[in-house]
mmCIF file of C-alpha atoms and ligand atoms in Angstrom:
data_model
loop_
_atom_site.group_PDB
_atom_site.id
_atom_site.type_symbol
_atom_site.label_atom_id
_atom_site.label_comp_id
_atom_site.label_asym_id
_atom_site.label_seq_id
_atom_site.Cartn_x
_atom_site.Cartn_y
_atom_site.Cartn_z
ATOM 1 C CA MET A 925 -19.930 15.391 14.331
ATOM 2 C CA ASN A 926 -17.223 14.924 11.773
ATOM 3 C CA GLU A 927 -18.674 16.198 8.486
ATOM 4 C CA ILE A 928 -16.132 15.750 5.346
ATOM 5 C CA ALA A 929 -18.551 17.539 3.108
ATOM 6 C CA GLU A 930 -22.169 18.752 3.512
ATOM 7 C CA ASP A 931 -24.425 15.712 4.466
ATOM 8 C CA VAL A 932 -21.462 13.309 4.401
ATOM 9 C CA VAL A 933 -20.188 12.311 7.830
ATOM 10 C CA TYR A 934 -16.999 10.460 8.870
ATOM 11 C CA VAL A 935 -17.918 7.535 11.279
ATOM 12 C CA GLY A 936 -14.851 5.408 11.166
ATOM 13 C CA VAL A 937 -12.501 4.430 14.241
ATOM 14 C CA ASN A 938 -8.849 4.384 15.093
ATOM 15 C CA ASP A 939 -6.997 1.141 15.933
ATOM 16 C CA ARG A 940 -4.094 1.705 18.306
ATOM 17 C CA GLN A 941 -3.943 -1.895 19.492
ATOM 18 C CA VAL A 942 -2.939 -3.591 16.319
ATOM 19 C CA ASP A 943 0.667 -4.430 15.966
ATOM 20 C CA TYR A 944 0.903 -6.093 12.490
ATOM 21 C CA PHE A 945 -1.558 -5.040 9.883
ATOM 22 C CA GLU A 946 -2.703 -8.112 7.982
ATOM 23 C CA GLY A 947 -0.324 -9.924 10.180
ATOM 24 C CA ILE A 948 2.538 -8.733 8.159
ATOM 25 C CA TYR A 949 3.093 -4.960 8.304
ATOM 26 C CA ARG A 950 4.382 -3.422 11.571
ATOM 27 C CA VAL A 951 1.978 -0.245 12.351
ATOM 28 C CA PRO A 952 3.389 1.799 15.248
ATOM 29 C CA ASN A 953 1.086 4.380 14.763
ATOM 30 C CA GLY A 954 -1.964 2.102 14.268
ATOM 31 C CA VAL A 955 -4.443 2.389 11.471
ATOM 32 C CA SER A 956 -7.723 3.771 10.861
ATOM 33 C CA TYR A 957 -10.803 1.808 9.352
ATOM 34 C CA ASN A 958 -12.759 4.586 7.676
ATOM 35 C CA SER A 959 -16.528 4.610 7.239
ATOM 36 C CA TYR A 960 -18.942 7.179 5.954
ATOM 37 C CA VAL A 961 -22.513 8.097 6.273
ATOM 38 C CA ILE A 962 -24.181 9.989 3.200
ATOM 39 C CA PHE A 963 -27.571 11.675 3.642
ATOM 40 C CA ASP A 964 -30.153 12.432 1.165
ATOM 41 C CA GLY A 965 -33.694 11.386 0.939
ATOM 42 C CA LYS A 966 -32.168 7.877 1.666
ATOM 43 C CA ILE A 967 -29.213 7.329 3.753
ATOM 44 C CA ALA A 968 -26.070 5.243 2.806
ATOM 45 C CA VAL A 969 -23.389 4.031 5.114
ATOM 46 C CA MET A 970 -20.077 3.290 3.394
ATOM 47 C CA ASP A 971 -18.469 0.034 4.637
ATOM 48 C CA THR A 972 -18.108 -1.241 8.317
ATOM 49 C CA VAL A 973 -14.783 -1.592 10.280
ATOM 50 C CA ASP A 974 -12.584 -4.385 11.819
ATOM 51 C CA ALA A 975 -14.078 -7.026 14.075
ATOM 52 C CA HIS A 976 -12.602 -5.362 17.201
ATOM 53 C CA PHE A 977 -14.326 -2.005 16.690
ATOM 54 C CA GLY A 978 -18.019 -3.226 15.926
ATOM 55 C CA ALA A 979 -19.544 -1.317 19.003
ATOM 56 C CA GLU A 980 -17.619 1.818 18.771
ATOM 57 C CA TRP A 981 -18.410 2.101 14.991
ATOM 58 C CA LEU A 982 -22.037 1.254 15.452
ATOM 59 C CA GLN A 983 -22.459 3.924 18.128
ATOM 60 C CA ASN A 984 -20.566 6.404 15.836
ATOM 61 C CA VAL A 985 -23.069 5.440 13.079
ATOM 62 C CA GLU A 986 -26.078 5.995 15.576
ATOM 63 C CA ASN A 987 -24.497 9.279 16.640
ATOM 64 C CA ALA A 988 -24.516 10.436 12.985
ATOM 65 C CA LEU A 989 -27.897 9.247 12.088
ATOM 66 C CA ARG A 990 -29.578 11.305 14.917
ATOM 67 C CA GLY A 991 -32.609 9.035 15.208
ATOM 68 C CA LYS A 992 -32.877 8.129 11.542
ATOM 69 C CA LYS A 993 -32.555 4.762 9.882
ATOM 70 C CA PRO A 994 -30.129 3.885 7.190
ATOM 71 C CA ASP A 995 -31.337 2.544 3.932
ATOM 72 C CA TYR A 996 -28.171 1.027 2.476
ATOM 73 C CA LEU A 997 -24.887 -0.291 3.638
ATOM 74 C CA ILE A 998 -22.424 -0.174 0.790
ATOM 75 C CA VAL A 999 -19.683 -2.813 0.857
ATOM 76 C CA GLN A 1000 -16.828 -1.570 -1.451
ATOM 77 C CA HIS A 1001 -14.410 -4.133 -0.137
ATOM 78 C CA MET A 1002 -14.668 -7.437 1.397
ATOM 79 C CA GLU A 1003 -11.559 -7.720 3.403
ATOM 80 C CA PRO A 1004 -12.408 -8.310 6.958
ATOM 81 C CA ASP A 1005 -10.823 -4.992 8.112
ATOM 82 C CA HIS A 1006 -13.868 -3.373 6.458
ATOM 83 C CA SER A 1007 -16.407 -6.114 6.279
ATOM 84 C CA ALA A 1008 -16.308 -7.919 9.694
ATOM 85 C CA ASN A 1009 -19.388 -6.040 11.041
ATOM 86 C CA VAL A 1010 -21.794 -6.388 7.989
ATOM 87 C CA PHE A 1011 -23.982 -8.694 10.024
ATOM 88 C CA ALA A 1012 -23.638 -6.570 13.172
ATOM 89 C CA PHE A 1013 -25.042 -3.626 11.137
ATOM 90 C CA CYS A 1014 -27.767 -5.845 9.462
ATOM 91 C CA GLU A 1015 -28.847 -6.700 13.077
ATOM 92 C CA ALA A 1016 -29.043 -3.248 14.217
ATOM 93 C CA TYR A 1017 -30.807 -2.038 11.063
ATOM 94 C CA PRO A 1018 -32.795 -4.972 9.798
ATOM 95 C CA ASP A 1019 -34.504 -3.145 6.808
ATOM 96 C CA ALA A 1020 -31.268 -1.771 5.412
ATOM 97 C CA VAL A 1021 -30.282 -3.279 2.042
ATOM 98 C CA VAL A 1022 -26.588 -4.386 1.639
ATOM 99 C CA VAL A 1023 -25.296 -3.005 -1.679
ATOM 100 C CA GLY A 1024 -22.501 -5.010 -3.295
ATOM 101 C CA ASN A 1025 -21.348 -6.833 -6.612
ATOM 102 C CA ALA A 1026 -21.532 -10.446 -7.633
ATOM 103 C CA LYS A 1027 -18.235 -11.136 -6.220
ATOM 104 C CA THR A 1028 -18.955 -9.234 -2.968
ATOM 105 C CA PHE A 1029 -21.962 -11.440 -2.258
ATOM 106 C CA VAL A 1030 -19.829 -14.698 -3.013
ATOM 107 C CA MET A 1031 -17.198 -13.445 -0.420
ATOM 108 C CA LEU A 1032 -19.866 -12.591 2.119
ATOM 109 C CA GLU A 1033 -21.185 -16.140 1.922
ATOM 110 C CA GLU A 1034 -17.705 -17.483 2.169
ATOM 111 C CA PHE A 1035 -16.815 -15.399 5.320
ATOM 112 C CA PHE A 1036 -20.138 -15.602 6.992
ATOM 113 C CA GLY A 1037 -21.870 -18.568 5.752
ATOM 114 C CA LYS A 1038 -24.913 -16.720 4.987
ATOM 115 C CA LEU A 1039 -26.270 -13.749 2.975
ATOM 116 C CA PRO A 1040 -28.092 -10.767 4.287
ATOM 117 C CA LYS A 1041 -31.822 -10.543 3.985
ATOM 118 C CA HIS A 1042 -31.792 -7.503 1.809
ATOM 119 C CA THR A 1043 -29.318 -7.301 -0.952
ATOM 120 C CA LEU A 1044 -28.728 -5.104 -4.048
ATOM 121 C CA LYS A 1045 -26.393 -6.602 -6.585
ATOM 122 C CA VAL A 1046 -24.977 -3.792 -8.720
ATOM 123 C CA THR A 1047 -22.935 -3.875 -11.931
ATOM 124 C CA ASP A 1048 -19.942 -1.707 -13.051
ATOM 125 C CA GLY A 1049 -21.039 2.015 -13.814
ATOM 126 C CA GLN A 1050 -24.482 1.396 -12.192
ATOM 127 C CA THR A 1051 -25.961 4.198 -10.127
ATOM 128 C CA LEU A 1052 -28.066 4.384 -6.992
ATOM 129 C CA ARG A 1053 -30.143 7.404 -6.467
ATOM 130 C CA LEU A 1054 -30.279 8.550 -2.803
ATOM 131 C CA GLY A 1055 -32.849 11.570 -3.231
ATOM 132 C CA ASP A 1056 -32.922 14.687 -5.201
ATOM 133 C CA LEU A 1057 -29.443 15.609 -4.700
ATOM 134 C CA ARG A 1058 -27.391 12.637 -4.813
ATOM 135 C CA GLU A 1059 -26.806 9.677 -7.162
ATOM 136 C CA LEU A 1060 -24.085 7.335 -6.392
ATOM 137 C CA LYS A 1061 -22.065 5.775 -9.087
ATOM 138 C CA PHE A 1062 -20.091 2.366 -8.633
ATOM 139 C CA VAL A 1063 -16.871 2.058 -10.363
ATOM 140 C CA PHE A 1064 -15.282 -1.283 -10.044
ATOM 141 C CA ALA A 1065 -11.671 -1.472 -9.371
ATOM 142 C CA PRO A 1066 -10.719 -5.250 -9.328
ATOM 143 C CA MET A 1067 -7.503 -6.095 -7.572
ATOM 144 C CA VAL A 1068 -7.131 -2.615 -5.996
ATOM 145 C CA HIS A 1069 -6.730 -4.572 -3.557
ATOM 146 C CA TRP A 1070 -9.222 -7.638 -3.957
ATOM 147 C CA PRO A 1071 -11.207 -8.645 -7.139
ATOM 148 C CA GLU A 1072 -14.506 -7.436 -5.751
ATOM 149 C CA VAL A 1073 -13.280 -3.804 -4.856
ATOM 150 C CA MET A 1074 -15.360 -1.025 -6.263
ATOM 151 C CA PHE A 1075 -15.356 2.736 -5.826
ATOM 152 C CA THR A 1076 -18.075 4.950 -5.183
ATOM 153 C CA TYR A 1077 -18.586 8.362 -6.661
ATOM 154 C CA ASP A 1078 -20.985 11.025 -5.226
ATOM 155 C CA GLY A 1079 -21.319 13.766 -7.932
ATOM 156 C CA LYS A 1080 -22.929 16.322 -5.347
ATOM 157 C CA SER A 1081 -19.923 16.529 -3.177
ATOM 158 C CA LYS A 1082 -17.563 15.272 -5.849
ATOM 159 C CA ILE A 1083 -16.188 12.811 -3.299
ATOM 160 C CA LEU A 1084 -14.727 9.650 -4.747
ATOM 161 C CA PHE A 1085 -14.794 6.828 -1.977
ATOM 162 C CA THR A 1086 -11.818 4.555 -3.052
ATOM 163 C CA ALA A 1087 -11.809 1.537 -0.775
ATOM 164 C CA ASP A 1088 -8.196 0.645 -0.037
ATOM 165 C CA ALA A 1089 -6.610 3.068 -2.720
ATOM 166 C CA PHE A 1090 -5.095 6.244 -1.430
ATOM 167 C CA GLY A 1091 -5.138 4.647 2.092
ATOM 168 C CA LYS A 1092 -2.290 4.739 4.343
ATOM 169 C CA PHE A 1093 -1.021 3.243 7.835
ATOM 170 C CA GLY A 1094 -1.450 5.285 10.799
ATOM 171 C CA ALA A 1095 -4.462 6.184 12.826
ATOM 172 C CA LEU A 1096 -6.033 9.490 12.000
ATOM 173 C CA ASP A 1097 -4.644 11.291 15.180
ATOM 174 C CA CYS A 1098 -1.179 10.609 14.289
ATOM 175 C CA ASP A 1099 0.991 13.544 12.926
ATOM 176 C CA GLU A 1100 2.973 12.113 10.091
ATOM 177 C CA PRO A 1101 3.380 13.049 6.405
ATOM 178 C CA TRP A 1102 1.042 10.936 3.897
ATOM 179 C CA GLU A 1103 3.483 9.715 1.450
ATOM 180 C CA ASP A 1104 5.808 7.629 3.380
ATOM 181 C CA GLU A 1105 3.176 5.500 5.163
ATOM 182 C CA ALA A 1106 1.070 5.589 2.026
ATOM 183 C CA ARG A 1107 3.829 4.281 -0.119
ATOM 184 C CA ARG A 1108 4.669 1.398 2.525
ATOM 185 C CA TYR A 1109 0.928 0.642 2.576
ATOM 186 C CA TYR A 1110 0.598 0.824 -1.375
ATOM 187 C CA ILE A 1111 3.747 -1.127 -2.334
ATOM 188 C CA GLY A 1112 2.943 -3.815 0.613
ATOM 189 C CA ILE A 1113 -0.425 -4.555 -0.417
ATOM 190 C CA VAL A 1114 -1.114 -3.597 -4.217
ATOM 191 C CA GLY A 1115 2.376 -3.180 -5.438
ATOM 192 C CA LYS A 1116 1.925 -6.364 -7.604
ATOM 193 C CA TYR A 1117 -1.160 -5.173 -9.195
ATOM 194 C CA GLY A 1118 0.054 -1.885 -11.168
ATOM 195 C CA ALA A 1119 -1.725 -2.726 -14.257
ATOM 196 C CA GLN A 1120 -4.984 -2.920 -12.353
ATOM 197 C CA VAL A 1121 -4.270 0.265 -10.450
ATOM 198 C CA GLN A 1122 -3.545 2.033 -13.700
ATOM 199 C CA ALA A 1123 -6.779 0.793 -15.054
ATOM 200 C CA ALA A 1124 -8.625 2.064 -12.162
ATOM 201 C CA LEU A 1125 -6.938 5.378 -12.511
ATOM 202 C CA LYS A 1126 -7.812 5.562 -16.227
ATOM 203 C CA LYS A 1127 -11.551 4.903 -15.225
ATOM 204 C CA ILE A 1128 -11.909 7.754 -12.689
ATOM 205 C CA SER A 1129 -10.011 10.269 -14.889
ATOM 206 C CA SER A 1130 -13.430 11.049 -16.304
ATOM 207 C CA LEU A 1131 -14.992 11.967 -13.001
ATOM 208 C CA ASP A 1132 -14.607 15.491 -11.586
ATOM 209 C CA VAL A 1133 -13.122 14.365 -8.239
ATOM 210 C CA ALA A 1134 -12.469 17.015 -5.818
ATOM 211 C CA CYS A 1135 -11.831 14.821 -2.667
ATOM 212 C CA VAL A 1136 -10.984 11.242 -2.223
ATOM 213 C CA ALA A 1137 -12.234 9.386 0.769
ATOM 214 C CA PRO A 1138 -10.167 6.069 1.442
ATOM 215 C CA LEU A 1139 -10.882 3.350 3.914
ATOM 216 C CA HIS A 1140 -7.659 4.021 5.781
ATOM 217 C CA GLY A 1141 -6.018 7.281 6.478
ATOM 218 C CA PRO A 1142 -7.109 10.889 5.946
ATOM 219 C CA VAL A 1143 -9.660 12.303 3.358
ATOM 220 C CA ILE A 1144 -7.478 13.829 0.755
ATOM 221 C CA ARG A 1145 -8.501 17.187 -0.785
ATOM 222 C CA GLU A 1146 -5.776 19.821 -1.084
ATOM 223 C CA THR A 1147 -2.981 17.570 -1.992
ATOM 224 C CA LEU A 1148 -5.114 15.441 -4.198
ATOM 225 C CA GLY A 1149 -2.982 16.339 -7.352
ATOM 226 C CA ALA A 1150 0.089 15.198 -5.713
ATOM 227 C CA CYS A 1151 -1.237 12.048 -4.353
ATOM 228 C CA MET A 1152 -2.770 11.177 -7.745
ATOM 229 C CA GLU A 1153 0.713 11.755 -9.235
ATOM 230 C CA LEU A 1154 2.406 9.427 -6.689
ATOM 231 C CA TYR A 1155 -0.295 6.770 -7.648
ATOM 232 C CA ARG A 1156 0.476 7.160 -11.321
ATOM 233 C CA LYS A 1157 4.266 6.528 -10.557
ATOM 234 C CA TRP A 1158 3.885 3.736 -8.176
ATOM 235 C CA SER A 1159 1.355 1.827 -10.350
ATOM 236 C CA GLY A 1160 3.652 2.518 -13.377
ATOM 237 C CA TYR A 1161 6.841 1.382 -11.462
ATOM 238 C CA VAL A 1162 8.291 4.623 -12.174
ATOM 239 C CA PRO A 1163 11.000 5.783 -9.679
ATOM 240 C CA GLU A 1164 10.099 8.725 -7.596
ATOM 241 C CA ASP A 1165 13.658 10.019 -7.815
ATOM 242 C CA ASP A 1166 17.064 9.192 -8.971
ATOM 243 C CA GLY A 1167 18.453 8.269 -5.424
ATOM 244 C CA VAL A 1168 20.595 5.373 -4.571
ATOM 245 C CA MET A 1169 19.283 2.743 -2.036
ATOM 246 C CA ILE A 1170 21.913 0.502 -0.808
ATOM 247 C CA ALA A 1171 20.283 -2.506 0.733
ATOM 248 C CA TYR A 1172 22.708 -4.792 2.737
ATOM 249 C CA THR A 1173 23.307 -7.560 5.316
ATOM 250 C CA SER A 1174 26.402 -7.907 7.114
ATOM 251 C CA VAL A 1175 27.447 -10.672 9.461
ATOM 252 C CA TYR A 1176 30.713 -9.524 11.018
ATOM 253 C CA GLY A 1177 30.788 -5.818 9.703
ATOM 254 C CA HIS A 1178 33.040 -6.255 6.697
ATOM 255 C CA THR A 1179 30.105 -6.015 4.132
ATOM 256 C CA GLU A 1180 28.827 -2.948 6.144
ATOM 257 C CA ALA A 1181 32.205 -1.217 5.983
ATOM 258 C CA ALA A 1182 32.042 -1.813 2.209
ATOM 259 C CA VAL A 1183 28.630 -0.377 1.691
ATOM 260 C CA ARG A 1184 29.587 2.673 3.879
ATOM 261 C CA LEU A 1185 32.545 3.266 1.767
ATOM 262 C CA LEU A 1186 30.468 2.914 -1.460
ATOM 263 C CA LYS A 1187 28.122 5.583 0.228
ATOM 264 C CA LYS A 1188 31.051 8.036 0.803
ATOM 265 C CA MET A 1189 32.341 7.562 -2.821
ATOM 266 C CA LEU A 1190 28.871 8.299 -4.229
ATOM 267 C CA HIS A 1191 28.881 11.448 -1.872
ATOM 268 C CA GLU A 1192 32.154 12.373 -3.349
ATOM 269 C CA ASN A 1193 30.806 11.983 -6.908
ATOM 270 C CA GLY A 1194 28.235 14.452 -5.907
ATOM 271 C CA LEU A 1195 25.244 12.245 -5.406
ATOM 272 C CA ARG A 1196 23.306 13.180 -2.206
ATOM 273 C CA ASN A 1197 20.275 10.986 -2.174
ATOM 274 C CA VAL A 1198 22.157 7.721 -0.964
ATOM 275 C CA PHE A 1199 20.415 5.663 1.680
ATOM 276 C CA LEU A 1200 21.750 2.733 3.566
ATOM 277 C CA TYR A 1201 19.282 0.039 4.693
ATOM 278 C CA ASP A 1202 20.379 -2.909 6.906
ATOM 279 C CA ILE A 1203 17.528 -5.097 5.936
ATOM 280 C CA ILE A 1204 17.873 -7.207 9.084
ATOM 281 C CA ARG A 1205 17.377 -4.107 11.372
ATOM 282 C CA CYS A 1206 15.076 -1.947 9.131
ATOM 283 C CA ASP A 1207 11.241 -2.615 8.853
ATOM 284 C CA ARG A 1208 11.228 -5.056 5.942
ATOM 285 C CA SER A 1209 8.132 -3.622 4.310
ATOM 286 C CA LEU A 1210 9.842 -0.020 4.657
ATOM 287 C CA CYS A 1211 12.796 -1.554 2.789
ATOM 288 C CA VAL A 1212 10.518 -2.835 0.029
ATOM 289 C CA ALA A 1213 8.956 0.514 -0.318
ATOM 290 C CA GLU A 1214 12.283 2.262 -0.486
ATOM 291 C CA ALA A 1215 13.331 0.215 -3.195
ATOM 292 C CA PHE A 1216 10.326 1.163 -5.376
ATOM 293 C CA ARG A 1217 11.007 4.802 -4.552
ATOM 294 C CA HIS A 1218 14.705 5.331 -5.951
ATOM 295 C CA GLY A 1219 15.756 4.650 -9.271
ATOM 296 C CA LYS A 1220 18.918 2.771 -8.373
ATOM 297 C CA ILE A 1221 19.440 0.007 -5.922
ATOM 298 C CA VAL A 1222 22.652 -1.957 -4.765
ATOM 299 C CA PHE A 1223 22.094 -5.355 -3.175
ATOM 300 C CA ALA A 1224 25.176 -6.345 -0.925
ATOM 301 C CA THR A 1225 25.217 -9.640 0.891
ATOM 302 C CA THR A 1226 27.090 -12.585 1.765
ATOM 303 C CA THR A 1227 27.149 -16.190 0.626
ATOM 304 C CA TYR A 1228 25.599 -18.414 3.163
ATOM 305 C CA ASN A 1229 25.115 -22.221 2.737
ATOM 306 C CA ALA A 1230 26.206 -21.906 -0.624
ATOM 307 C CA GLY A 1231 23.284 -19.654 -1.316
ATOM 308 C CA ILE A 1232 22.204 -15.885 -0.723
ATOM 309 C CA PHE A 1233 22.220 -14.959 2.826
ATOM 310 C CA PRO A 1234 18.628 -15.637 3.694
ATOM 311 C CA ALA A 1235 17.261 -12.267 4.738
ATOM 312 C CA MET A 1236 18.616 -10.887 1.328
ATOM 313 C CA GLY A 1237 17.065 -13.765 -0.545
ATOM 314 C CA GLU A 1238 13.754 -13.110 1.144
ATOM 315 C CA PHE A 1239 13.892 -9.202 0.440
ATOM 316 C CA ILE A 1240 14.575 -9.931 -3.320
ATOM 317 C CA ASP A 1241 11.578 -12.210 -3.405
ATOM 318 C CA LEU A 1242 9.445 -9.487 -1.824
ATOM 319 C CA LEU A 1243 10.624 -7.153 -4.578
ATOM 320 C CA THR A 1244 10.087 -9.814 -7.548
ATOM 321 C CA GLU A 1245 6.667 -10.865 -6.507
ATOM 322 C CA ARG A 1246 5.705 -7.184 -6.520
ATOM 323 C CA ASN A 1247 6.751 -6.884 -10.127
ATOM 324 C CA PHE A 1248 10.093 -4.914 -9.368
ATOM 325 C CA GLN A 1249 11.222 -3.236 -12.525
ATOM 326 C CA ASN A 1250 12.632 -0.201 -14.345
ATOM 327 C CA ARG A 1251 15.646 0.289 -12.032
ATOM 328 C CA THR A 1252 19.479 0.263 -12.321
ATOM 329 C CA VAL A 1253 21.097 -2.532 -10.220
ATOM 330 C CA GLY A 1254 24.420 -3.053 -8.571
ATOM 331 C CA LEU A 1255 25.580 -6.078 -6.857
ATOM 332 C CA ILE A 1256 28.186 -6.645 -3.849
ATOM 333 C CA GLU A 1257 28.994 -9.973 -2.681
ATOM 334 C CA ASN A 1258 31.123 -11.206 0.287
ATOM 335 C CA GLY A 1259 32.426 -14.669 0.514
ATOM 336 C CA SER A 1260 35.389 -16.176 2.244
ATOM 337 C CA TRP A 1261 35.375 -19.118 -0.078
ATOM 338 C CA ALA A 1262 33.263 -19.927 -2.988
ATOM 339 C CA PRO A 1263 31.213 -16.593 -3.177
ATOM 340 C CA VAL A 1264 27.950 -17.143 -5.319
ATOM 341 C CA ALA A 1265 25.631 -14.597 -3.750
ATOM 342 C CA ALA A 1266 26.188 -12.062 -6.751
ATOM 343 C CA LYS A 1267 25.278 -14.553 -9.122
ATOM 344 C CA LEU A 1268 22.435 -16.045 -7.379
ATOM 345 C CA MET A 1269 20.939 -12.339 -6.779
ATOM 346 C CA LYS A 1270 21.194 -11.742 -10.438
ATOM 347 C CA ALA A 1271 19.512 -15.064 -11.351
ATOM 348 C CA LYS A 1272 16.550 -14.004 -9.025
ATOM 349 C CA LEU A 1273 16.293 -10.772 -10.563
ATOM 350 C CA GLU A 1274 16.847 -11.548 -14.209
ATOM 351 C CA ASN A 1275 13.230 -11.992 -14.717
ATOM 352 C CA CYS A 1276 12.215 -8.538 -13.700
ATOM 353 C CA LYS A 1277 11.369 -6.211 -16.581
ATOM 354 C CA ASN A 1278 13.695 -3.503 -17.558
ATOM 355 C CA LEU A 1279 16.522 -3.831 -14.940
ATOM 356 C CA ALA A 1280 19.875 -2.498 -15.953
ATOM 357 C CA PHE A 1281 22.611 -4.369 -14.128
ATOM 358 C CA ALA A 1282 25.580 -2.310 -13.644
ATOM 359 C CA GLU A 1283 28.737 -3.678 -15.484
ATOM 360 C CA ASN A 1284 30.895 -3.092 -12.304
ATOM 361 C CA SER A 1285 30.175 -5.496 -9.542
ATOM 362 C CA VAL A 1286 32.068 -5.912 -6.311
ATOM 363 C CA LYS A 1287 33.492 -9.286 -4.933
ATOM 364 C CA ILE A 1288 34.758 -8.927 -1.349
ATOM 365 C CA ARG A 1289 36.797 -11.868 -0.084
ATOM 366 C CA SER A 1290 36.154 -11.624 3.581
ATOM 367 C CA ASN A 1291 37.411 -8.075 3.989
ATOM 368 C CA LEU A 1292 37.976 -5.115 1.750
ATOM 369 C CA ASN A 1293 41.273 -4.869 -0.052
ATOM 370 C CA ALA A 1294 42.913 -2.828 -2.799
ATOM 371 C CA GLU A 1295 41.392 -5.003 -5.445
ATOM 372 C CA SER A 1296 37.659 -4.913 -3.964
ATOM 373 C CA CYS A 1297 37.948 -1.118 -3.186
ATOM 374 C CA ALA A 1298 38.963 -0.503 -6.732
ATOM 375 C CA GLN A 1299 35.742 -2.330 -7.704
ATOM 376 C CA LEU A 1300 33.719 -0.259 -5.331
ATOM 377 C CA LYS A 1301 35.219 2.935 -6.874
ATOM 378 C CA ALA A 1302 34.093 1.636 -10.351
ATOM 379 C CA LEU A 1303 30.730 0.746 -9.321
ATOM 380 C CA ALA A 1304 30.391 4.230 -7.718
ATOM 381 C CA ALA A 1305 31.469 5.876 -10.967
ATOM 382 C CA GLU A 1306 28.983 3.895 -12.895
ATOM 383 C CA LEU A 1307 26.118 4.856 -10.664
ATOM 384 C CA SER A 1308 27.010 8.449 -10.533
ATOM 385 C CA ARG A 1309 26.700 8.756 -14.314
HETATM 386 FE FE1 LIG B 2758 -8.011 -2.404 4.083
HETATM 387 FE FE2 LIG B 2758 -7.742 -4.679 1.624
HETATM 388 O O1 LIG B 2758 -8.285 -4.005 2.987
#
């Protein structure tokens, strides 16, 4: 039995079958759908799992219960990766009460066309006593990731159950650092809602939290301070470092030659954190996460059909719809005739808050020449200051 604290048992599952999480995010190491059982005089189960894993999850719950019956199913988040088995649970345990908030039950009825027989509707800050030792407190966290999301705090174990927050891609049995896949997950699914995440962080700051138990990825205990700090940065759109991301597309290799030369110039100027991303060939959600990681970004692309090369236009849209801001931006365009990509990229980015555009941009006419090399050098100098 996987006890994460005294009388708190993990009953989630690993999904190694999924190719794209939410149909968008490639997850080569799968993903976990976490669920927990909390024991006291009464027993609460925290969330269900994805539709494909109902039988495995119910078996895990049954094993953890050891012949007992659960009293509550707490639904912290209605996205189907966590709620798909609510009615399977109700069939297995017909006397259990499903706990949610007003929005939870609206969504439950939308998804399933019916409501559970026994329900308990809670409000923000409301508590639910399980017995002599445990009282759960519900902390609403709207838009982290959906409007009905709520966290649950267990004062006895000092565990904060955080729904999607502090989750990551990757099944629990994969060996990889938390930050990279947590960043890609966070920026991808809640990057747009930084203000709401900051509001949730403020609400939980008064709680004595020793451990965070998300619905994806590992329970966080020893590294909680560092993870919290990253969440403060990500939700505040604060770069993690002053590195330079060079995001590019290149049709025949000439734009790629330019960005490789820019990287070399930046290295010669003493910058070590310079990262090239071919946004066609690199995972797009990784590129988006990297753009939010570094303080400086250079967009390099060609003019195509009198517009921006399509992948670059889509990439910039993925950033702007996630409230991309607080960065230094450099622009490189390539065009054999009538280049307009730099002007159009700038127009797409101009509504972003607090972007500082480098004064030196680079215009390549088909291939690098002395003039465009000099422009690259000027851009490298400006980014190195
Ligand atoms: Fe893991 Fe928003 O669901």
